[in-house]
Short mmCIF file of C-alpha atoms in Angstrom, two decimals:
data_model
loop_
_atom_site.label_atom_id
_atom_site.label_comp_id
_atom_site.label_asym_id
_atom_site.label_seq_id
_atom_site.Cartn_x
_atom_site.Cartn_y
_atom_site.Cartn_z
CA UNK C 1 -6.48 14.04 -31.47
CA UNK C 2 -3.54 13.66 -33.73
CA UNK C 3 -4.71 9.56 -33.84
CA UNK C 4 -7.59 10.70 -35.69
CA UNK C 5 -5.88 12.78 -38.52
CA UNK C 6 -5.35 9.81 -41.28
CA UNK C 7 -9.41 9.00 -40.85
CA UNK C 8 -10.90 12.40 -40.67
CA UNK C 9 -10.42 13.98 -43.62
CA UNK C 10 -12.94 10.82 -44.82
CA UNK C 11 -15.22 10.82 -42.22
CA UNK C 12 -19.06 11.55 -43.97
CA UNK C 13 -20.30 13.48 -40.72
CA UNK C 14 -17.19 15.44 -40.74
CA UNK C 15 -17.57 16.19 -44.33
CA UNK C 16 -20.87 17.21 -44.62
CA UNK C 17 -20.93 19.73 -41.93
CA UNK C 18 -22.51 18.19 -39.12
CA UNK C 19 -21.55 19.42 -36.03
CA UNK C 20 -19.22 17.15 -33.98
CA UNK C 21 -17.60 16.67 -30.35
CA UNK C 22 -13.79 15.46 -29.84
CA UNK C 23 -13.57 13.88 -26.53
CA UNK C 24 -9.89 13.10 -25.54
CA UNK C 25 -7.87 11.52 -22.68
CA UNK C 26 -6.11 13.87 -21.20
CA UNK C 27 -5.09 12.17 -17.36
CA UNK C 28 -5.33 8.48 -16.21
CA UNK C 29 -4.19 6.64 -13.41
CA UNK C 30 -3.41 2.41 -12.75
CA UNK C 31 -3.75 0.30 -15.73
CA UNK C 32 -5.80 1.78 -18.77
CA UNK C 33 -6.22 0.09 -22.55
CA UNK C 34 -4.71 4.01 -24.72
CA UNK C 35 -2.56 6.20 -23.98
CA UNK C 36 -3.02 10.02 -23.25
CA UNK C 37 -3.77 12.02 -26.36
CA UNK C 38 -6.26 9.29 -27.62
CA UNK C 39 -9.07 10.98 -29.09
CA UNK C 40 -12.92 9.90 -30.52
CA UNK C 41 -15.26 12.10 -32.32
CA UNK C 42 -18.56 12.17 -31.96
CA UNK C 43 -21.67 13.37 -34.37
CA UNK C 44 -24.65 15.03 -33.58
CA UNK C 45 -26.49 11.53 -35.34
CA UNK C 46 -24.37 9.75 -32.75
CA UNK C 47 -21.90 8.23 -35.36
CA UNK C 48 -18.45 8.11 -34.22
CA UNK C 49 -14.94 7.68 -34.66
CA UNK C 50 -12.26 6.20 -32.83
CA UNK C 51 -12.12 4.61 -29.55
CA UNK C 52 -11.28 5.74 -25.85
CA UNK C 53 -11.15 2.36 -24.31
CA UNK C 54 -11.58 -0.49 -26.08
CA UNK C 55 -15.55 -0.67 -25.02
CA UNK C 56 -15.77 0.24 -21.10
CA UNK C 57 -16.53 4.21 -20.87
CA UNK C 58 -17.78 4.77 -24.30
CA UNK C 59 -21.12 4.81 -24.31
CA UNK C 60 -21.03 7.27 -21.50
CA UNK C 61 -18.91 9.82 -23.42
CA UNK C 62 -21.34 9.60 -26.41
CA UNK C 63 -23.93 10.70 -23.76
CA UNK C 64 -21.97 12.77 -22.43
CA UNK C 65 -20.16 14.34 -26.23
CA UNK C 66 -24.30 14.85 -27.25
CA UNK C 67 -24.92 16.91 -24.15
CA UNK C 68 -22.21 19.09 -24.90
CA UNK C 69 -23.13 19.60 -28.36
CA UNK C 70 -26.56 20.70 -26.95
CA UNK C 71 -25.27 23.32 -24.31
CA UNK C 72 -22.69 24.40 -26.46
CA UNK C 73 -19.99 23.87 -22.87
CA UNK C 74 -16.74 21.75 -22.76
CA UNK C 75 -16.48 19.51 -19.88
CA UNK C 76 -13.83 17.05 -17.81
CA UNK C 77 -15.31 13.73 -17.25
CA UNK C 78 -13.94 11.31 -14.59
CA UNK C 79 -14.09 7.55 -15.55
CA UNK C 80 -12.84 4.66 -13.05
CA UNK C 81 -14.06 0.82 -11.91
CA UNK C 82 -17.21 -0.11 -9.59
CA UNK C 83 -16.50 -2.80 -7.46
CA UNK C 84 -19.95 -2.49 -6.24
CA UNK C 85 -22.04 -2.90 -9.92
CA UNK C 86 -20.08 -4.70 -12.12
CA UNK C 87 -22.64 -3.15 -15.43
CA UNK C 88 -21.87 0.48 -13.59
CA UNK C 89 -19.77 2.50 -16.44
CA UNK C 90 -16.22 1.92 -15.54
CA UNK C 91 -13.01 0.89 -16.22
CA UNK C 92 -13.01 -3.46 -15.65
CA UNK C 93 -8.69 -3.24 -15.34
CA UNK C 94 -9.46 -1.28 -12.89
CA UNK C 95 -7.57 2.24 -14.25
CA UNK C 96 -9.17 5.33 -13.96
CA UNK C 97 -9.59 8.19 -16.56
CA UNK C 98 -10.34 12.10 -17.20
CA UNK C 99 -11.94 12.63 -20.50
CA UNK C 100 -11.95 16.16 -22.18
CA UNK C 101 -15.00 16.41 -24.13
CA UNK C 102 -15.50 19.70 -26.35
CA UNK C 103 -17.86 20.75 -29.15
CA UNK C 104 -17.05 21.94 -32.23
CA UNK C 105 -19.66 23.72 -34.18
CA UNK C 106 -20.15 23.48 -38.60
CA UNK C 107 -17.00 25.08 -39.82
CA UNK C 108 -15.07 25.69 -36.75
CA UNK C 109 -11.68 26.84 -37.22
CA UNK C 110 -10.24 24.17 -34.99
CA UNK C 111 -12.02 21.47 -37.12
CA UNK C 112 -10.91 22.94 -40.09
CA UNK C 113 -7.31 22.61 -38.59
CA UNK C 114 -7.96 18.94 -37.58
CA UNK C 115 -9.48 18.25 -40.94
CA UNK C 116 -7.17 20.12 -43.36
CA UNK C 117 -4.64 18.59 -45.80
CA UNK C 118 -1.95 19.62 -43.59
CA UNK C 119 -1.01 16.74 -41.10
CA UNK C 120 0.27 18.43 -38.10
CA UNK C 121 3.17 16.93 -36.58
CA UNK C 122 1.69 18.59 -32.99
CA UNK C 123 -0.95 20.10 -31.90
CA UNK C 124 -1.32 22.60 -28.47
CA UNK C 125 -4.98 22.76 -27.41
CA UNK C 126 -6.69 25.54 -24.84
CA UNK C 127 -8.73 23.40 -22.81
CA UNK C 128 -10.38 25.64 -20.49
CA UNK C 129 -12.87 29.04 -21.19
CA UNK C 130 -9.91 30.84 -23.61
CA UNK C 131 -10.35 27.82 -26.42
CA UNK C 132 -8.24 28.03 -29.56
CA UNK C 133 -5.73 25.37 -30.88
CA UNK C 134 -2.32 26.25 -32.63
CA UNK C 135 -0.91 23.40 -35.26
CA UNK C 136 2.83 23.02 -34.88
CA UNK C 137 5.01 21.80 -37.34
CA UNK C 138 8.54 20.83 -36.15
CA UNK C 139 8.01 19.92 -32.21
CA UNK C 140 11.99 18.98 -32.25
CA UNK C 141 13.00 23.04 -33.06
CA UNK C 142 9.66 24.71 -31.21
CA UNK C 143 11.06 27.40 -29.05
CA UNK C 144 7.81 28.87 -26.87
CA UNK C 145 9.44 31.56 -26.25
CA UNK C 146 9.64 33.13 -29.95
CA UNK C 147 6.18 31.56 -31.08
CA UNK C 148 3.61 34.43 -31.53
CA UNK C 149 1.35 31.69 -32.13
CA UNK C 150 1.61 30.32 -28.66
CA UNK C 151 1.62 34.34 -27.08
CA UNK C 152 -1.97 34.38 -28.69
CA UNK C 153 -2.84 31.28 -27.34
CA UNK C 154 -1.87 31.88 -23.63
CA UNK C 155 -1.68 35.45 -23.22
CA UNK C 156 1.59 37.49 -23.98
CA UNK C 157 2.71 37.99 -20.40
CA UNK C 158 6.69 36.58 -19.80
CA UNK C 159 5.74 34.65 -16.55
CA UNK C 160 3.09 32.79 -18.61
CA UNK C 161 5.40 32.11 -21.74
CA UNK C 162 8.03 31.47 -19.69
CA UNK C 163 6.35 29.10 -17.82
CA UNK C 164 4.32 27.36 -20.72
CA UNK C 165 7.94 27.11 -22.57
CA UNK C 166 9.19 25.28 -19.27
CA UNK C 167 6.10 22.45 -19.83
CA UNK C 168 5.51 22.36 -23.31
CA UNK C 169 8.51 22.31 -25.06
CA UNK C 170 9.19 18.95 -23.61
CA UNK C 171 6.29 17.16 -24.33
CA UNK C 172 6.14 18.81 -27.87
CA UNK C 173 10.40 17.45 -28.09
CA UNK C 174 9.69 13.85 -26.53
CA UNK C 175 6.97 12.93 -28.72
CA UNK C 176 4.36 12.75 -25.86
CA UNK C 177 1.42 14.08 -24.65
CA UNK C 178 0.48 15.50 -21.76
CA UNK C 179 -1.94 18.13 -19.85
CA UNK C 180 0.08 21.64 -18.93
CA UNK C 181 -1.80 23.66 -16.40
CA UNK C 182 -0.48 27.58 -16.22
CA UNK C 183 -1.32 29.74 -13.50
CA UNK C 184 -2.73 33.26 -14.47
CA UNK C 185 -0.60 36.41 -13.83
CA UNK C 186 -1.09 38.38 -10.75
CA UNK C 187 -4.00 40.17 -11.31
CA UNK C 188 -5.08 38.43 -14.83
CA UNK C 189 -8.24 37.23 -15.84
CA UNK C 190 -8.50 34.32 -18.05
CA UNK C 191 -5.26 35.42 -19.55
CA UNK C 192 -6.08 39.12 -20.04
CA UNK C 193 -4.33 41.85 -17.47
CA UNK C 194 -7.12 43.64 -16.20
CA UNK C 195 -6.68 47.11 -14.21
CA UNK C 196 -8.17 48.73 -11.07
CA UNK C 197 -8.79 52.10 -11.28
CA UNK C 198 -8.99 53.94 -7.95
CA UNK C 199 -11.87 55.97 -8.70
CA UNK C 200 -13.54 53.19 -9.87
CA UNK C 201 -16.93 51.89 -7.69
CA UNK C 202 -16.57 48.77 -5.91
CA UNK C 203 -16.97 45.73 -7.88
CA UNK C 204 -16.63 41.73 -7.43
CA UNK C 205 -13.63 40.63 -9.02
CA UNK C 206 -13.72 37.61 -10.75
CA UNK C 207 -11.09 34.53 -9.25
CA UNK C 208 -8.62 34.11 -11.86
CA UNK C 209 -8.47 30.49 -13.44
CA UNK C 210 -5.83 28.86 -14.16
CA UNK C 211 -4.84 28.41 -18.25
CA UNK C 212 -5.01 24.50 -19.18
CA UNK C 213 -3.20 23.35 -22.44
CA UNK C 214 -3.11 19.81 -23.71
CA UNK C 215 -0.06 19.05 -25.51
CA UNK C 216 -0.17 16.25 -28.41
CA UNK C 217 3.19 15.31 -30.01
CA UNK C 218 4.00 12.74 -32.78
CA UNK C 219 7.27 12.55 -33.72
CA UNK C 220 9.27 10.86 -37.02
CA UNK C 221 10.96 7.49 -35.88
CA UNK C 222 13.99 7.33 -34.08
CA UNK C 223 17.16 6.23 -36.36
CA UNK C 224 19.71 3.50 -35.59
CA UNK C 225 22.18 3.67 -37.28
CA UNK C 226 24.08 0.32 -37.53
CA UNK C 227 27.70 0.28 -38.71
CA UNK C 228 29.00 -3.31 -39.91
CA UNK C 229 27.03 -5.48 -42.58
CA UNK C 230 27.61 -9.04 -40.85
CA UNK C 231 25.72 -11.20 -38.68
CA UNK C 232 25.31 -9.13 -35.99
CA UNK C 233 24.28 -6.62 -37.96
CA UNK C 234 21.39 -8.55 -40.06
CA UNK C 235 19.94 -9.60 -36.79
CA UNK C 236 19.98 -6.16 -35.21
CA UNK C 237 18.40 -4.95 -37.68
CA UNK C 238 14.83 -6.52 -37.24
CA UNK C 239 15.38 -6.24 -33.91
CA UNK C 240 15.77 -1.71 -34.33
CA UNK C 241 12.53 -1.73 -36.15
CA UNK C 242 10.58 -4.12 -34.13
CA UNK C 243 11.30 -1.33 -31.31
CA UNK C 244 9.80 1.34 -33.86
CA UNK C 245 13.44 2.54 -35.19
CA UNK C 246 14.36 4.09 -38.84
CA UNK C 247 16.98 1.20 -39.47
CA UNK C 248 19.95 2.68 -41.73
CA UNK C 249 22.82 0.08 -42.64
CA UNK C 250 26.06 1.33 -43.25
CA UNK C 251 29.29 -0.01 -44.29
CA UNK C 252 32.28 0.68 -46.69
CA UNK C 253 32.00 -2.16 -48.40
CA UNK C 254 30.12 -2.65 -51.29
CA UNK C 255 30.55 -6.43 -51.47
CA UNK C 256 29.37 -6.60 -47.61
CA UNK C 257 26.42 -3.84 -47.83
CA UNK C 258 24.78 -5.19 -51.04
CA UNK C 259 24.11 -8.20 -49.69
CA UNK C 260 20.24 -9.28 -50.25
CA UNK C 261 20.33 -10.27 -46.01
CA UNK C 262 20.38 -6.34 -45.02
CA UNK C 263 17.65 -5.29 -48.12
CA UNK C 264 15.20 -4.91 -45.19
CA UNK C 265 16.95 -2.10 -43.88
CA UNK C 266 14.90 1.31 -44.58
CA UNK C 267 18.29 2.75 -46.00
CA UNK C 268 21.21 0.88 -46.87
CA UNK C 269 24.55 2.86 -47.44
CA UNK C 270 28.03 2.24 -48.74
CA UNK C 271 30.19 4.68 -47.37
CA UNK C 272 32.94 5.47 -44.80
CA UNK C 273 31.14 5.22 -41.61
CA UNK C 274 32.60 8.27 -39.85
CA UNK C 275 32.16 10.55 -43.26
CA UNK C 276 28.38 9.12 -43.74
CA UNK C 277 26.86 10.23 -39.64
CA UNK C 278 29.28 13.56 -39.91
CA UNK C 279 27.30 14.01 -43.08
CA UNK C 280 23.43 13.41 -41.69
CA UNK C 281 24.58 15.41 -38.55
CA UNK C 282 25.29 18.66 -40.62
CA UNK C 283 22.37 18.10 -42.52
CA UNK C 284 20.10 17.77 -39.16
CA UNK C 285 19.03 14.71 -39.91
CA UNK C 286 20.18 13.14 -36.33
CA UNK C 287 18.48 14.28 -33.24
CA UNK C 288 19.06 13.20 -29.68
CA UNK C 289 16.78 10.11 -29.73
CA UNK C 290 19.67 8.82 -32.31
CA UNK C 291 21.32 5.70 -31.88
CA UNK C 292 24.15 4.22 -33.23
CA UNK C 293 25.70 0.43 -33.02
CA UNK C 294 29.21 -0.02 -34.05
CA UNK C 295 29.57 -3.17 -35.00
CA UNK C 296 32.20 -3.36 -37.43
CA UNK C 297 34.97 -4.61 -35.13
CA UNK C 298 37.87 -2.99 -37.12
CA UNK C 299 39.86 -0.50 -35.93
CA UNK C 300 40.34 1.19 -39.25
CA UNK C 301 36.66 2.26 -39.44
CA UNK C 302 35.79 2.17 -35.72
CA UNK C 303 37.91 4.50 -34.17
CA UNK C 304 37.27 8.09 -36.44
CA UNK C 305 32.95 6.58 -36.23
CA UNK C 306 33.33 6.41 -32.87
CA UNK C 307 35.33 10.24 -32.49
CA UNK C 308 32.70 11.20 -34.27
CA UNK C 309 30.01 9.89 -32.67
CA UNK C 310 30.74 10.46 -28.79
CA UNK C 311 31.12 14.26 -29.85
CA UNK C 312 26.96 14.21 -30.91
CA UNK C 313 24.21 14.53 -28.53
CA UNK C 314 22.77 10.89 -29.28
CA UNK C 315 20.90 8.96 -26.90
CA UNK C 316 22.85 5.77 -27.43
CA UNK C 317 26.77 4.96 -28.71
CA UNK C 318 27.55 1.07 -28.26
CA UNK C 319 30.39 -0.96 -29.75
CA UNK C 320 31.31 -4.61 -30.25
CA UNK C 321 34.53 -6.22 -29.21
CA UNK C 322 36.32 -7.45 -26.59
CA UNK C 323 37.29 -6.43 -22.94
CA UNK C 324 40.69 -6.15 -24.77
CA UNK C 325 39.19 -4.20 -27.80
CA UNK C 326 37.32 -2.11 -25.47
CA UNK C 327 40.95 -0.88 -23.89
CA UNK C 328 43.05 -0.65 -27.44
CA UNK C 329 39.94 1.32 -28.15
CA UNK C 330 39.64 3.44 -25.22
CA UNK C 331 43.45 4.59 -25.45
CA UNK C 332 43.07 4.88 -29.55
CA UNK C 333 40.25 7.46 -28.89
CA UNK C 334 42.34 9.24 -26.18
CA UNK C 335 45.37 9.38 -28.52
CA UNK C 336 42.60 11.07 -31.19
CA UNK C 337 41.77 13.49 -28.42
CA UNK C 338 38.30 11.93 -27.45
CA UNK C 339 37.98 14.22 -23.60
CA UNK C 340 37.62 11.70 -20.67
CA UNK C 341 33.77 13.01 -20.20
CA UNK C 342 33.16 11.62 -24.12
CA UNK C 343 34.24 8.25 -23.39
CA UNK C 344 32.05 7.73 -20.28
CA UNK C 345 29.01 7.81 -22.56
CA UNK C 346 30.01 4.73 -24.84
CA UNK C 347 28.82 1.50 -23.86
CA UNK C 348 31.40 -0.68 -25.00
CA UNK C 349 31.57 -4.18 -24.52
CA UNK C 350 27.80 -3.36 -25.87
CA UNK C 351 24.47 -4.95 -24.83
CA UNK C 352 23.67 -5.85 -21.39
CA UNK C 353 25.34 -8.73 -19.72
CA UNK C 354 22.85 -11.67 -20.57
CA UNK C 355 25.20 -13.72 -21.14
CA UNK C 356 24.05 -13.94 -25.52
CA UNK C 357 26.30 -15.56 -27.80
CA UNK C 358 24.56 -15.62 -31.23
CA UNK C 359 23.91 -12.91 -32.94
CA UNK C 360 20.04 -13.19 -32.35
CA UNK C 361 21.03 -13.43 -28.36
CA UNK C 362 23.26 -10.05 -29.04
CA UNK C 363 20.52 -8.23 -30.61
CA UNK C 364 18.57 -8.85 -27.60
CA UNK C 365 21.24 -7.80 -25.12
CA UNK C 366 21.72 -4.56 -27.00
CA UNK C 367 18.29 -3.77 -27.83
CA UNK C 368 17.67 -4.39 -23.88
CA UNK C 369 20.18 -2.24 -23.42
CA UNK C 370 19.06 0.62 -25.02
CA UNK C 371 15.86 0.48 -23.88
CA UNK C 372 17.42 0.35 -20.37
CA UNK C 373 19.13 3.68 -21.00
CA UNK C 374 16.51 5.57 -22.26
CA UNK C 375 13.92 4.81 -19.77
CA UNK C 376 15.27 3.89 -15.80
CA UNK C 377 18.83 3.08 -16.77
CA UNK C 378 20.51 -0.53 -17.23
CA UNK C 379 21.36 -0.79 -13.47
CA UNK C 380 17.09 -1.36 -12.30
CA UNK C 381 16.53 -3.95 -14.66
CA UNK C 382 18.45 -7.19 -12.55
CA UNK C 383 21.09 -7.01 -15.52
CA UNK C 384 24.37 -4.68 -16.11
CA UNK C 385 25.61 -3.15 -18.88
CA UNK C 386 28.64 -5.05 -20.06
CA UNK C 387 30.68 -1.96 -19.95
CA UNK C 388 30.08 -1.95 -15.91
CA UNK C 389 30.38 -5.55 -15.52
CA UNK C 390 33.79 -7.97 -15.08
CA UNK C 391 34.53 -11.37 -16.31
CA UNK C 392 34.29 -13.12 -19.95
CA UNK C 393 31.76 -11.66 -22.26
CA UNK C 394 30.43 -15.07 -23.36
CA UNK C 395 30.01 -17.91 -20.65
CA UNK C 396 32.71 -20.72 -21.69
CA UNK C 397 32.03 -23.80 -23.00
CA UNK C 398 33.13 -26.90 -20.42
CA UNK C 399 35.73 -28.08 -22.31
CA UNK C 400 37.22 -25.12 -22.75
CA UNK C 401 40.46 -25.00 -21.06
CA UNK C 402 42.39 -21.81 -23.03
CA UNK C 403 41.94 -17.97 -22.52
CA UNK C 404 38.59 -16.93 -23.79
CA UNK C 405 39.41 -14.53 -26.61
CA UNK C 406 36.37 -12.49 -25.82
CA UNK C 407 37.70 -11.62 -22.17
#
């Protein structure tokens, strides 16, 4: 739902009261065009907004959106590929997917949440007969289990919180979405604790269902945070956003930083690199999807950025230098009183071992890299990190008879 936010605020039907139907993805399976979360509204004219899949399913869930407007009911739709009728609705790639389709009535509170200046960062929905939707603000610092919000939402009983906080507060922290199904408490029904009283007549009890939440989370960009205004540095830095990053540039060196090659940068800094990330790390501006390049190559600034740094919980902490750098390095930090369980967590040589030697080929190795480490890990991709790999860095040129510096 959240892709919809910029548009419907705009959106005439929307507007002028009509009433409208959201229908969401909320499971898929083998290859499908959007993600989970993607969301298109439909009208009671039939007008609509968004998309679901590029073309294949949607005029089904139009039918389907206007019959739900008509009953008034939600309902989970089930969309997949006909080998047998190639016009049947269906997915062509093959993927399958379960659409949530629910109405909202003329000033609904949820629309008025979805439609409202505020531009919710997340957003937990009640998909099955309880309903409601709670806006949430900061997904990074939601904690489930002090949110009255969510207690109204699910039902106030600890298993249930406890067990919603186990599922949601994920998604809502990774910036994903995803479907959370809660089992009822012993002896609730649709989230309410109902009693048997023994004098009571005999009476059919209704089977509890279980509580279904859909969990929508959009987080701010990721920073990387690249120390060293040089070559390596200018071509890293297209490289950071083209992966979606907040690029900052920092170096302390005005001469270096002000140079019009790094103006592309969403923030460029002159500062001491250790006393600028101490500073955005007190001020909470660093969260653990933070990444940080240290590509400076001096001593002087690396060694306090990188004490610094190791002692943060950032997703990624790589340096450029030697296999000889690496060790001065390594024993510098250990002098500083970097513990043994700090160091393991820098990648240093950085990048993966690719064998790059220009500075476009090293933003590749270490852009590789990180994307290694935050999804499988370095060692399924065919290529190690440098750091667990022997040997020169760069492959030596033929005529090259000397020690490789690099090595």
């Amino acid at each position: 739902m959240l892709d919809l936010m910029p548009s419907l605020g705009g959106w005439r039907p929307a507007v002028s009261g009509q009433r409208l139907a959201v229908a969401t993805i909320v499971g898929s399976g083998g290859s499908v065009p959007r993600p989970l979360g993607t969301s298109m509204m439909v009208s009671e004219n039939g007008d609509i907004l968004g998309s679901l899949s590029g073309g294949c399913v949607e005029g089904a869930v139009v039918e389907a959106a206007l019959e739900a407007m008509r009953d008034g009911g939600s309902r989970l739709e089930s969309y997949g590929y006909s080998a047998e009728d190639a016009f049947a609705v269906g997915l062509t790639c093959g993927g399958e997917l379960e659409v949530h389709i629910q109405p909202f009535g003329a000033g609904a509170p949820e629309l008025a949440v979805f439609a409202g200046e505020r531009r919710p960062a997340a957003l937990i929905r009640r998909l099955d007969a309880g309903g409601g939707v709670m806006v949430v603000e900061d997904p990074v610092r939601f904690r489930a289990m002090e949110s009255e919000e969510l207690a109204v939402l699910v039902g106030d009983h600890p298993s249930t919180l406890f067990a919603a906080a186990a599922q949601v507060e994920p998604l809502l922290q990774g910036g994903r979405a995803g479907l959370v199904r809660l089992a009822p408490p012993e002896g609730c029904i649709d989230g309410w604790v109902t009693t048997e009283r023994l004098a009571a007549p005999p009476r059919e009890v209704e089977e509890p269902q279980p509580i279904t939440l859909f969990v929508e989370s959009r987080l701010p960009a990721a920073r990387m945070l690249i120390f060293g205004a040089n070559d390596f540095g200018a071509a890293l830095l297209p490289a950071g956003q083209l992966l979606g990053y907040d690029v900052t540039l920092c170096d302390a060196r005005p001469a270096f930083a002000s140079q019009a090659r790094f103006a592309g940068a969403d923030q460029v800094v002159t500062d001491w690199p250790h006393r600028y990330l101490e500073a955005e790390a007190a001020a909470g501006r660093l969260d653990s999807r933070a990444v940080v390049c240290v590509l400076t190559h001096d001593p002087k600034f690396d060694i306090p950025l990188l004490k610094a740094a190791l002692r943060l919980n950032l997703s990624y902490v790589g340096a450029m230098g030697s296999r000889r750098s690496h060790r001065q390095r390594v024993d510098a930090l250990v002098e500083a009183g970097t513990p043994a369980e700090y160091l393991e967590r820098l990648h240093s040589p950085i990048g993966l071992d690719l064998g790059a030697v220009t500075p476009a080929e090293v933003a590749v190795s270490i852009t590789a890299e990180i994307i290694a480490e935050r999804g499988a890990g370095a060692k399924t991709t065919g290529f190690p990190s440098l750091k667990d790999s022997t040997g020169p860095i760069h492959p030596a040129p033929q005529h090259l008879t000397q020690e490789d510096p690099w090595t």
